[in-house]
Amino acid sequence: MSKKGFIFDLDGVIVDTAKYHFLAWKNLANSIGVDFTEMQNEQLKGVSRADSLNKILAWGNKNISEDVFKALMNRKNDDYLNYIEKMDASEILVDVPRVLDFLNDQAQPIALGSASKNARIILQKVKLLKKFNAIVDGNDVNKAKPDPEVFLIGAQLLNIKPAFCIVFEDSVAGVQAANSAQMISIGIGDKEILNEADYVFKDFSEITNDFLKELLK
Ligand code: BG6
Ligand code: MG
């Protein structure tokens, strides 16, 4: 059995924080008079905080100063941090621990590849930090997804060539990032939305240990 690098996105893959990002962006957008729908939210998944705010401002035709931009980013994050304050292991998505434990048992290296600057806090809250051999988050990259930087750094830290890495992603931007890194992309979510991924599963309960073993060949 060969060694592969397994790279997991965080929000919407390991934990169901996507709903809290949505609520915090919706509160912020509405507070500045911009409508915000779940369809639009889909385009913000995997996208950095600054890029997300830029998109919302563009949808609402708003021009603001740099200072106001910073204040809005902080307001969104404070709101988001309030939502996640009481998070615990019960918010880990279905069968994620089984997959992480299976890969650990097979001595496969595992990295986190997230756009979020809150990734470490969240992994600590849900007590999964120790399951990862490397963590790459929004504090470690210069270019946001769909740029492949976050996953390429992950591969480097795991010491595995990109072509031998497998990425789990719930966002279009993240699937595109994995594809441009020449990694295998596994979409978690809707087949229609994630149609650029190599494989798509509704959630980890559909990913069997046999399927994971196939990836190790
Ligand atoms: C991604 C989320 O993982 O992280 C996005 O899918 C979010 O919705 C981005 O905007 C940045 O997160 P944070 O926690 O640094 O604002
Ligand atoms: Mg995500």
PDB file of C-alpha atoms and ligand atoms in Angstrom:
ATOM      1  CA  MET A   1       0.000   0.000   0.000  1.00  0.00           C
ATOM      2  CA  SER A   2       1.419   3.355  -1.005  1.00  0.00           C
ATOM      3  CA  LYS A   3       1.417   6.595   0.942  1.00  0.00           C
ATOM      4  CA  LYS A   4      -0.972   9.266  -0.258  1.00  0.00           C
ATOM      5  CA  GLY A   5      -1.566  12.736   1.140  1.00  0.00           C
ATOM      6  CA  PHE A   6      -5.113  13.366   2.321  1.00  0.00           C
ATOM      7  CA  ILE A   7      -6.074  17.027   2.529  1.00  0.00           C
ATOM      8  CA  PHE A   8      -9.332  18.100   4.126  1.00  0.00           C
ATOM      9  CA  ASP A   9     -11.088  21.413   3.816  1.00  0.00           C
ATOM     10  CA  LEU A  10     -12.672  22.439   7.145  1.00  0.00           C
ATOM     11  CA  ASP A  11     -15.869  24.465   6.784  1.00  0.00           C
ATOM     12  CA  GLY A  12     -18.645  22.299   5.340  1.00  0.00           C
ATOM     13  CA  VAL A  13     -16.411  19.209   5.168  1.00  0.00           C
ATOM     14  CA  ILE A  14     -15.330  18.466   8.738  1.00  0.00           C
ATOM     15  CA  VAL A  15     -17.765  20.696  10.590  1.00  0.00           C
ATOM     16  CA  ASP A  16     -21.047  22.297   9.663  1.00  0.00           C
ATOM     17  CA  THR A  17     -19.791  25.870  10.032  1.00  0.00           C
ATOM     18  CA  ALA A  18     -20.973  26.793   6.512  1.00  0.00           C
ATOM     19  CA  LYS A  19     -24.379  27.654   8.038  1.00  0.00           C
ATOM     20  CA  TYR A  20     -22.755  30.084  10.525  1.00  0.00           C
ATOM     21  CA  HIS A  21     -20.706  31.777   7.784  1.00  0.00           C
ATOM     22  CA  PHE A  22     -23.965  32.152   5.852  1.00  0.00           C
ATOM     23  CA  LEU A  23     -25.827  33.693   8.807  1.00  0.00           C
ATOM     24  CA  ALA A  24     -22.988  36.097   9.635  1.00  0.00           C
ATOM     25  CA  TRP A  25     -22.655  37.251   6.001  1.00  0.00           C
ATOM     26  CA  LYS A  26     -26.420  37.607   5.700  1.00  0.00           C
ATOM     27  CA  ASN A  27     -26.578  39.760   8.845  1.00  0.00           C
ATOM     28  CA  LEU A  28     -23.763  41.917   7.527  1.00  0.00           C
ATOM     29  CA  ALA A  29     -25.091  42.250   3.977  1.00  0.00           C
ATOM     30  CA  ASN A  30     -28.599  43.115   5.192  1.00  0.00           C
ATOM     31  CA  SER A  31     -27.204  45.683   7.624  1.00  0.00           C
ATOM     32  CA  ILE A  32     -25.708  47.619   4.707  1.00  0.00           C
ATOM     33  CA  GLY A  33     -28.845  47.249   2.591  1.00  0.00           C
ATOM     34  CA  VAL A  34     -27.700  44.359   0.388  1.00  0.00           C
ATOM     35  CA  ASP A  35     -29.865  41.267  -0.217  1.00  0.00           C
ATOM     36  CA  PHE A  36     -28.149  37.942   0.311  1.00  0.00           C
ATOM     37  CA  THR A  37     -29.499  34.559  -0.750  1.00  0.00           C
ATOM     38  CA  GLU A  38     -28.378  30.947  -0.247  1.00  0.00           C
ATOM     39  CA  MET A  39     -27.561  30.825  -3.967  1.00  0.00           C
ATOM     40  CA  GLN A  40     -25.161  33.746  -3.564  1.00  0.00           C
ATOM     41  CA  ASN A  41     -23.745  32.087  -0.454  1.00  0.00           C
ATOM     42  CA  GLU A  42     -22.755  29.117  -2.601  1.00  0.00           C
ATOM     43  CA  GLN A  43     -20.330  31.446  -4.403  1.00  0.00           C
ATOM     44  CA  LEU A  44     -18.756  32.461  -1.079  1.00  0.00           C
ATOM     45  CA  LYS A  45     -18.011  28.925   0.090  1.00  0.00           C
ATOM     46  CA  GLY A  46     -14.259  28.381   0.267  1.00  0.00           C
ATOM     47  CA  VAL A  47     -13.668  32.039  -0.565  1.00  0.00           C
ATOM     48  CA  SER A  48     -11.533  34.160   1.802  1.00  0.00           C
ATOM     49  CA  ARG A  49     -13.098  36.733   4.120  1.00  0.00           C
ATOM     50  CA  ALA A  50     -11.869  39.719   2.093  1.00  0.00           C
ATOM     51  CA  ASP A  51     -12.880  38.237  -1.271  1.00  0.00           C
ATOM     52  CA  SER A  52     -16.319  37.367   0.150  1.00  0.00           C
ATOM     53  CA  LEU A  53     -16.905  40.948   1.295  1.00  0.00           C
ATOM     54  CA  ASN A  54     -15.762  42.266  -2.085  1.00  0.00           C
ATOM     55  CA  LYS A  55     -18.332  40.042  -3.806  1.00  0.00           C
ATOM     56  CA  ILE A  56     -21.143  41.199  -1.500  1.00  0.00           C
ATOM     57  CA  LEU A  57     -20.223  44.855  -2.108  1.00  0.00           C
ATOM     58  CA  ALA A  58     -20.187  44.256  -5.865  1.00  0.00           C
ATOM     59  CA  TRP A  59     -23.639  42.563  -5.739  1.00  0.00           C
ATOM     60  CA  GLY A  60     -24.993  45.573  -3.823  1.00  0.00           C
ATOM     61  CA  ASN A  61     -23.153  48.147  -5.964  1.00  0.00           C
ATOM     62  CA  LYS A  62     -21.507  49.580  -2.863  1.00  0.00           C
ATOM     63  CA  ASN A  63     -18.314  51.582  -2.731  1.00  0.00           C
ATOM     64  CA  ILE A  64     -16.714  51.984   0.670  1.00  0.00           C
ATOM     65  CA  SER A  65     -13.431  53.256   2.140  1.00  0.00           C
ATOM     66  CA  GLU A  66     -10.651  50.945   3.262  1.00  0.00           C
ATOM     67  CA  ASP A  67     -11.414  51.723   6.909  1.00  0.00           C
ATOM     68  CA  VAL A  68     -15.074  50.813   6.579  1.00  0.00           C
ATOM     69  CA  PHE A  69     -14.039  47.644   4.693  1.00  0.00           C
ATOM     70  CA  LYS A  70     -11.845  46.588   7.628  1.00  0.00           C
ATOM     71  CA  ALA A  71     -14.594  47.424  10.128  1.00  0.00           C
ATOM     72  CA  LEU A  72     -17.121  45.310   8.201  1.00  0.00           C
ATOM     73  CA  MET A  73     -14.718  42.350   8.035  1.00  0.00           C
ATOM     74  CA  ASN A  74     -14.226  42.586  11.796  1.00  0.00           C
ATOM     75  CA  ARG A  75     -17.955  42.867  12.407  1.00  0.00           C
ATOM     76  CA  LYS A  76     -18.638  39.757  10.311  1.00  0.00           C
ATOM     77  CA  ASN A  77     -15.941  37.813  12.130  1.00  0.00           C
ATOM     78  CA  ASP A  78     -17.147  38.876  15.601  1.00  0.00           C
ATOM     79  CA  ASP A  79     -20.645  37.772  14.668  1.00  0.00           C
ATOM     80  CA  TYR A  80     -19.291  34.457  13.298  1.00  0.00           C
ATOM     81  CA  LEU A  81     -17.196  33.884  16.455  1.00  0.00           C
ATOM     82  CA  ASN A  82     -20.362  34.365  18.528  1.00  0.00           C
ATOM     83  CA  TYR A  83     -22.102  31.677  16.500  1.00  0.00           C
ATOM     84  CA  ILE A  84     -19.248  29.195  16.940  1.00  0.00           C
ATOM     85  CA  GLU A  85     -18.512  29.982  20.576  1.00  0.00           C
ATOM     86  CA  LYS A  86     -20.380  26.994  21.950  1.00  0.00           C
ATOM     87  CA  MET A  87     -19.285  24.566  19.229  1.00  0.00           C
ATOM     88  CA  ASP A  88     -18.244  21.111  20.346  1.00  0.00           C
ATOM     89  CA  ALA A  89     -17.603  17.655  18.903  1.00  0.00           C
ATOM     90  CA  SER A  90     -21.338  17.160  18.279  1.00  0.00           C
ATOM     91  CA  GLU A  91     -20.978  19.472  15.254  1.00  0.00           C
ATOM     92  CA  ILE A  92     -18.484  17.225  13.479  1.00  0.00           C
ATOM     93  CA  LEU A  93     -20.123  16.052  10.254  1.00  0.00           C
ATOM     94  CA  VAL A  94     -21.264  12.469   9.865  1.00  0.00           C
ATOM     95  CA  ASP A  95     -18.547   9.785   9.576  1.00  0.00           C
ATOM     96  CA  VAL A  96     -15.640  12.265   9.506  1.00  0.00           C
ATOM     97  CA  PRO A  97     -14.065  10.646  12.621  1.00  0.00           C
ATOM     98  CA  ARG A  98     -14.386   7.184  11.023  1.00  0.00           C
ATOM     99  CA  VAL A  99     -12.563   8.333   7.876  1.00  0.00           C
ATOM    100  CA  LEU A 100      -9.837  10.177   9.833  1.00  0.00           C
ATOM    101  CA  ASP A 101      -9.303   7.159  12.104  1.00  0.00           C
ATOM    102  CA  PHE A 102      -9.196   4.765   9.145  1.00  0.00           C
ATOM    103  CA  LEU A 103      -6.530   6.891   7.414  1.00  0.00           C
ATOM    104  CA  ASN A 104      -4.571   7.200  10.660  1.00  0.00           C
ATOM    105  CA  ASP A 105      -4.716   3.418  11.098  1.00  0.00           C
ATOM    106  CA  GLN A 106      -3.345   3.024   7.560  1.00  0.00           C
ATOM    107  CA  ALA A 107      -0.516   5.458   8.486  1.00  0.00           C
ATOM    108  CA  GLN A 108      -1.628   7.888   5.793  1.00  0.00           C
ATOM    109  CA  PRO A 109      -0.570  11.515   6.303  1.00  0.00           C
ATOM    110  CA  ILE A 110      -3.422  13.987   6.778  1.00  0.00           C
ATOM    111  CA  ALA A 111      -3.460  17.768   6.365  1.00  0.00           C
ATOM    112  CA  LEU A 112      -6.010  20.512   6.774  1.00  0.00           C
ATOM    113  CA  GLY A 113      -6.284  22.934   3.840  1.00  0.00           C
ATOM    114  CA  SER A 114      -8.690  25.707   4.800  1.00  0.00           C
ATOM    115  CA  ALA A 115      -9.228  29.323   3.782  1.00  0.00           C
ATOM    116  CA  SER A 116     -10.344  30.158   7.308  1.00  0.00           C
ATOM    117  CA  LYS A 117      -8.252  32.137   9.771  1.00  0.00           C
ATOM    118  CA  ASN A 118     -10.352  30.517  12.507  1.00  0.00           C
ATOM    119  CA  ALA A 119      -9.435  26.943  11.531  1.00  0.00           C
ATOM    120  CA  ARG A 120      -7.189  26.138  14.500  1.00  0.00           C
ATOM    121  CA  ILE A 121      -9.706  27.455  17.054  1.00  0.00           C
ATOM    122  CA  ILE A 122     -12.437  25.321  15.503  1.00  0.00           C
ATOM    123  CA  LEU A 123     -10.343  22.125  15.387  1.00  0.00           C
ATOM    124  CA  GLN A 124      -9.503  22.709  19.033  1.00  0.00           C
ATOM    125  CA  LYS A 125     -13.155  23.205  19.964  1.00  0.00           C
ATOM    126  CA  VAL A 126     -14.215  19.961  18.277  1.00  0.00           C
ATOM    127  CA  LYS A 127     -11.098  18.153  19.577  1.00  0.00           C
ATOM    128  CA  LEU A 128      -9.755  17.054  16.188  1.00  0.00           C
ATOM    129  CA  LEU A 129      -6.508  19.059  16.131  1.00  0.00           C
ATOM    130  CA  LYS A 130      -4.369  16.017  16.994  1.00  0.00           C
ATOM    131  CA  LYS A 131      -5.661  14.007  14.018  1.00  0.00           C
ATOM    132  CA  PHE A 132      -3.779  16.243  11.556  1.00  0.00           C
ATOM    133  CA  ASN A 133      -0.107  15.967  10.633  1.00  0.00           C
ATOM    134  CA  ALA A 134      -0.142  19.454   9.109  1.00  0.00           C
ATOM    135  CA  ILE A 135      -2.436  22.473   9.193  1.00  0.00           C
ATOM    136  CA  VAL A 136      -2.589  25.094   6.457  1.00  0.00           C
ATOM    137  CA  ASP A 137      -5.157  27.825   6.968  1.00  0.00           C
ATOM    138  CA  GLY A 138      -6.022  31.376   5.955  1.00  0.00           C
ATOM    139  CA  ASN A 139      -3.079  32.729   7.958  1.00  0.00           C
ATOM    140  CA  ASP A 140      -0.553  30.735   5.930  1.00  0.00           C
ATOM    141  CA  VAL A 141      -1.446  31.649   2.344  1.00  0.00           C
ATOM    142  CA  ASN A 142      -1.140  34.661   0.082  1.00  0.00           C
ATOM    143  CA  LYS A 143      -3.569  33.520  -2.571  1.00  0.00           C
ATOM    144  CA  ALA A 144      -7.094  32.357  -1.813  1.00  0.00           C
ATOM    145  CA  LYS A 145      -8.897  29.365  -3.390  1.00  0.00           C
ATOM    146  CA  PRO A 146      -9.439  28.743  -6.352  1.00  0.00           C
ATOM    147  CA  ASP A 147      -5.665  29.309  -6.332  1.00  0.00           C
ATOM    148  CA  PRO A 148      -4.018  25.959  -5.443  1.00  0.00           C
ATOM    149  CA  GLU A 149      -1.513  27.503  -2.962  1.00  0.00           C
ATOM    150  CA  VAL A 150      -3.220  26.200   0.204  1.00  0.00           C
ATOM    151  CA  PHE A 151      -3.179  22.590  -1.046  1.00  0.00           C
ATOM    152  CA  LEU A 152       0.339  22.797  -2.514  1.00  0.00           C
ATOM    153  CA  ILE A 153       1.681  23.963   0.854  1.00  0.00           C
ATOM    154  CA  GLY A 154      -0.257  21.099   2.489  1.00  0.00           C
ATOM    155  CA  ALA A 155       1.362  18.566   0.138  1.00  0.00           C
ATOM    156  CA  GLN A 156       4.777  20.042   0.837  1.00  0.00           C
ATOM    157  CA  LEU A 157       4.287  19.818   4.619  1.00  0.00           C
ATOM    158  CA  LEU A 158       3.190  16.183   4.267  1.00  0.00           C
ATOM    159  CA  ASN A 159       6.132  15.569   1.961  1.00  0.00           C
ATOM    160  CA  ILE A 160       3.886  13.983  -0.683  1.00  0.00           C
ATOM    161  CA  LYS A 161       3.887  14.940  -4.369  1.00  0.00           C
ATOM    162  CA  PRO A 162       0.708  16.837  -5.421  1.00  0.00           C
ATOM    163  CA  ALA A 163      -0.225  14.073  -7.903  1.00  0.00           C
ATOM    164  CA  PHE A 164      -0.463  11.664  -4.931  1.00  0.00           C
ATOM    165  CA  CYS A 165      -2.738  13.930  -2.893  1.00  0.00           C
ATOM    166  CA  ILE A 166      -6.492  13.645  -2.461  1.00  0.00           C
ATOM    167  CA  VAL A 167      -8.574  16.664  -1.476  1.00  0.00           C
ATOM    168  CA  PHE A 168     -12.004  16.665   0.205  1.00  0.00           C
ATOM    169  CA  GLU A 169     -13.911  19.868  -0.575  1.00  0.00           C
ATOM    170  CA  ASP A 170     -17.461  21.206  -0.348  1.00  0.00           C
ATOM    171  CA  SER A 171     -16.906  24.361  -2.416  1.00  0.00           C
ATOM    172  CA  VAL A 172     -16.600  25.042  -6.126  1.00  0.00           C
ATOM    173  CA  ALA A 173     -13.552  27.265  -5.504  1.00  0.00           C
ATOM    174  CA  GLY A 174     -11.903  24.491  -3.473  1.00  0.00           C
ATOM    175  CA  VAL A 175     -12.548  21.800  -6.091  1.00  0.00           C
ATOM    176  CA  GLN A 176     -11.031  24.098  -8.714  1.00  0.00           C
ATOM    177  CA  ALA A 177      -8.017  24.701  -6.437  1.00  0.00           C
ATOM    178  CA  ALA A 178      -7.497  20.926  -6.011  1.00  0.00           C
ATOM    179  CA  ASN A 179      -7.820  20.371  -9.754  1.00  0.00           C
ATOM    180  CA  SER A 180      -5.278  23.072 -10.568  1.00  0.00           C
ATOM    181  CA  ALA A 181      -2.920  21.510  -8.027  1.00  0.00           C
ATOM    182  CA  GLN A 182      -3.249  18.275 -10.117  1.00  0.00           C
ATOM    183  CA  MET A 183      -4.694  16.477  -7.082  1.00  0.00           C
ATOM    184  CA  ILE A 184      -7.658  14.097  -6.964  1.00  0.00           C
ATOM    185  CA  SER A 185     -10.704  16.167  -5.981  1.00  0.00           C
ATOM    186  CA  ILE A 186     -13.504  14.654  -3.942  1.00  0.00           C
ATOM    187  CA  GLY A 187     -16.577  16.858  -3.657  1.00  0.00           C
ATOM    188  CA  ILE A 188     -18.704  16.626  -0.521  1.00  0.00           C
ATOM    189  CA  GLY A 189     -22.195  17.871  -1.294  1.00  0.00           C
ATOM    190  CA  ASP A 190     -24.307  18.372  -4.383  1.00  0.00           C
ATOM    191  CA  LYS A 191     -23.273  16.598  -7.621  1.00  0.00           C
ATOM    192  CA  GLU A 192     -24.668  19.392  -9.812  1.00  0.00           C
ATOM    193  CA  ILE A 193     -22.842  22.163  -7.969  1.00  0.00           C
ATOM    194  CA  LEU A 194     -19.556  20.248  -7.613  1.00  0.00           C
ATOM    195  CA  ASN A 195     -19.559  18.857 -11.155  1.00  0.00           C
ATOM    196  CA  GLU A 196     -15.868  19.676 -11.694  1.00  0.00           C
ATOM    197  CA  ALA A 197     -14.782  17.209  -8.971  1.00  0.00           C
ATOM    198  CA  ASP A 198     -13.349  13.766  -9.814  1.00  0.00           C
ATOM    199  CA  TYR A 199     -15.841  12.158  -7.400  1.00  0.00           C
ATOM    200  CA  VAL A 200     -18.794  13.578  -5.487  1.00  0.00           C
ATOM    201  CA  PHE A 201     -20.430  12.152  -2.356  1.00  0.00           C
ATOM    202  CA  LYS A 202     -23.345  13.579  -0.410  1.00  0.00           C
ATOM    203  CA  ASP A 203     -21.381  13.166   2.822  1.00  0.00           C
ATOM    204  CA  PHE A 204     -18.729  10.892   4.362  1.00  0.00           C
ATOM    205  CA  SER A 205     -21.271   8.154   5.162  1.00  0.00           C
ATOM    206  CA  GLU A 206     -21.144   7.390   1.407  1.00  0.00           C
ATOM    207  CA  ILE A 207     -17.334   7.070   1.460  1.00  0.00           C
ATOM    208  CA  THR A 208     -16.583   3.475   2.382  1.00  0.00           C
ATOM    209  CA  ASN A 209     -13.303   2.146   3.752  1.00  0.00           C
ATOM    210  CA  ASP A 210     -13.114   0.043   0.559  1.00  0.00           C
ATOM    211  CA  PHE A 211     -13.247   3.209  -1.547  1.00  0.00           C
ATOM    212  CA  LEU A 212     -10.470   4.723   0.583  1.00  0.00           C
ATOM    213  CA  LYS A 213      -8.408   1.532   0.140  1.00  0.00           C
ATOM    214  CA  GLU A 214      -8.821   1.862  -3.653  1.00  0.00           C
ATOM    215  CA  LEU A 215      -7.338   5.369  -3.426  1.00  0.00           C
ATOM    216  CA  LEU A 216      -4.282   3.936  -1.702  1.00  0.00           C
ATOM    217  CA  LYS A 217      -3.432   1.634  -4.617  1.00  0.00           C
TER     218      LYS A 217
HETATM  219  C1  BG6 B   1     -13.809  29.111   4.185  1.00  0.00           C
HETATM  220  C2  BG6 B   1     -15.312  29.271   4.208  1.00  0.00           C
HETATM  221  O1  BG6 B   1     -13.460  27.856   4.679  1.00  0.00           O
HETATM  222  O2  BG6 B   1     -13.188  30.118   4.982  1.00  0.00           O
HETATM  223  C3  BG6 B   1     -15.709  30.685   3.806  1.00  0.00           C
HETATM  224  O3  BG6 B   1     -15.891  28.340   3.320  1.00  0.00           O
HETATM  225  C4  BG6 B   1     -14.984  31.699   4.675  1.00  0.00           C
HETATM  226  O4  BG6 B   1     -17.107  30.829   3.938  1.00  0.00           O
HETATM  227  C5  BG6 B   1     -13.470  31.463   4.590  1.00  0.00           C
HETATM  228  O5  BG6 B   1     -15.276  33.030   4.238  1.00  0.00           O
HETATM  229  C6  BG6 B   1     -12.682  32.423   5.490  1.00  0.00           C
HETATM  230  O6  BG6 B   1     -12.988  32.121   6.826  1.00  0.00           O
HETATM  231  P1  BG6 B   1     -12.674  33.049   8.053  1.00  0.00           P
HETATM  232  O7  BG6 B   1     -13.047  32.179   9.232  1.00  0.00           O
HETATM  233  O8  BG6 B   1     -11.208  33.355   8.027  1.00  0.00           O
HETATM  234  O9  BG6 B   1     -13.506  34.284   7.923  1.00  0.00           O
HETATM  235 MG    MG B   2     -15.556  24.475   2.746  1.00  0.00          MG
END
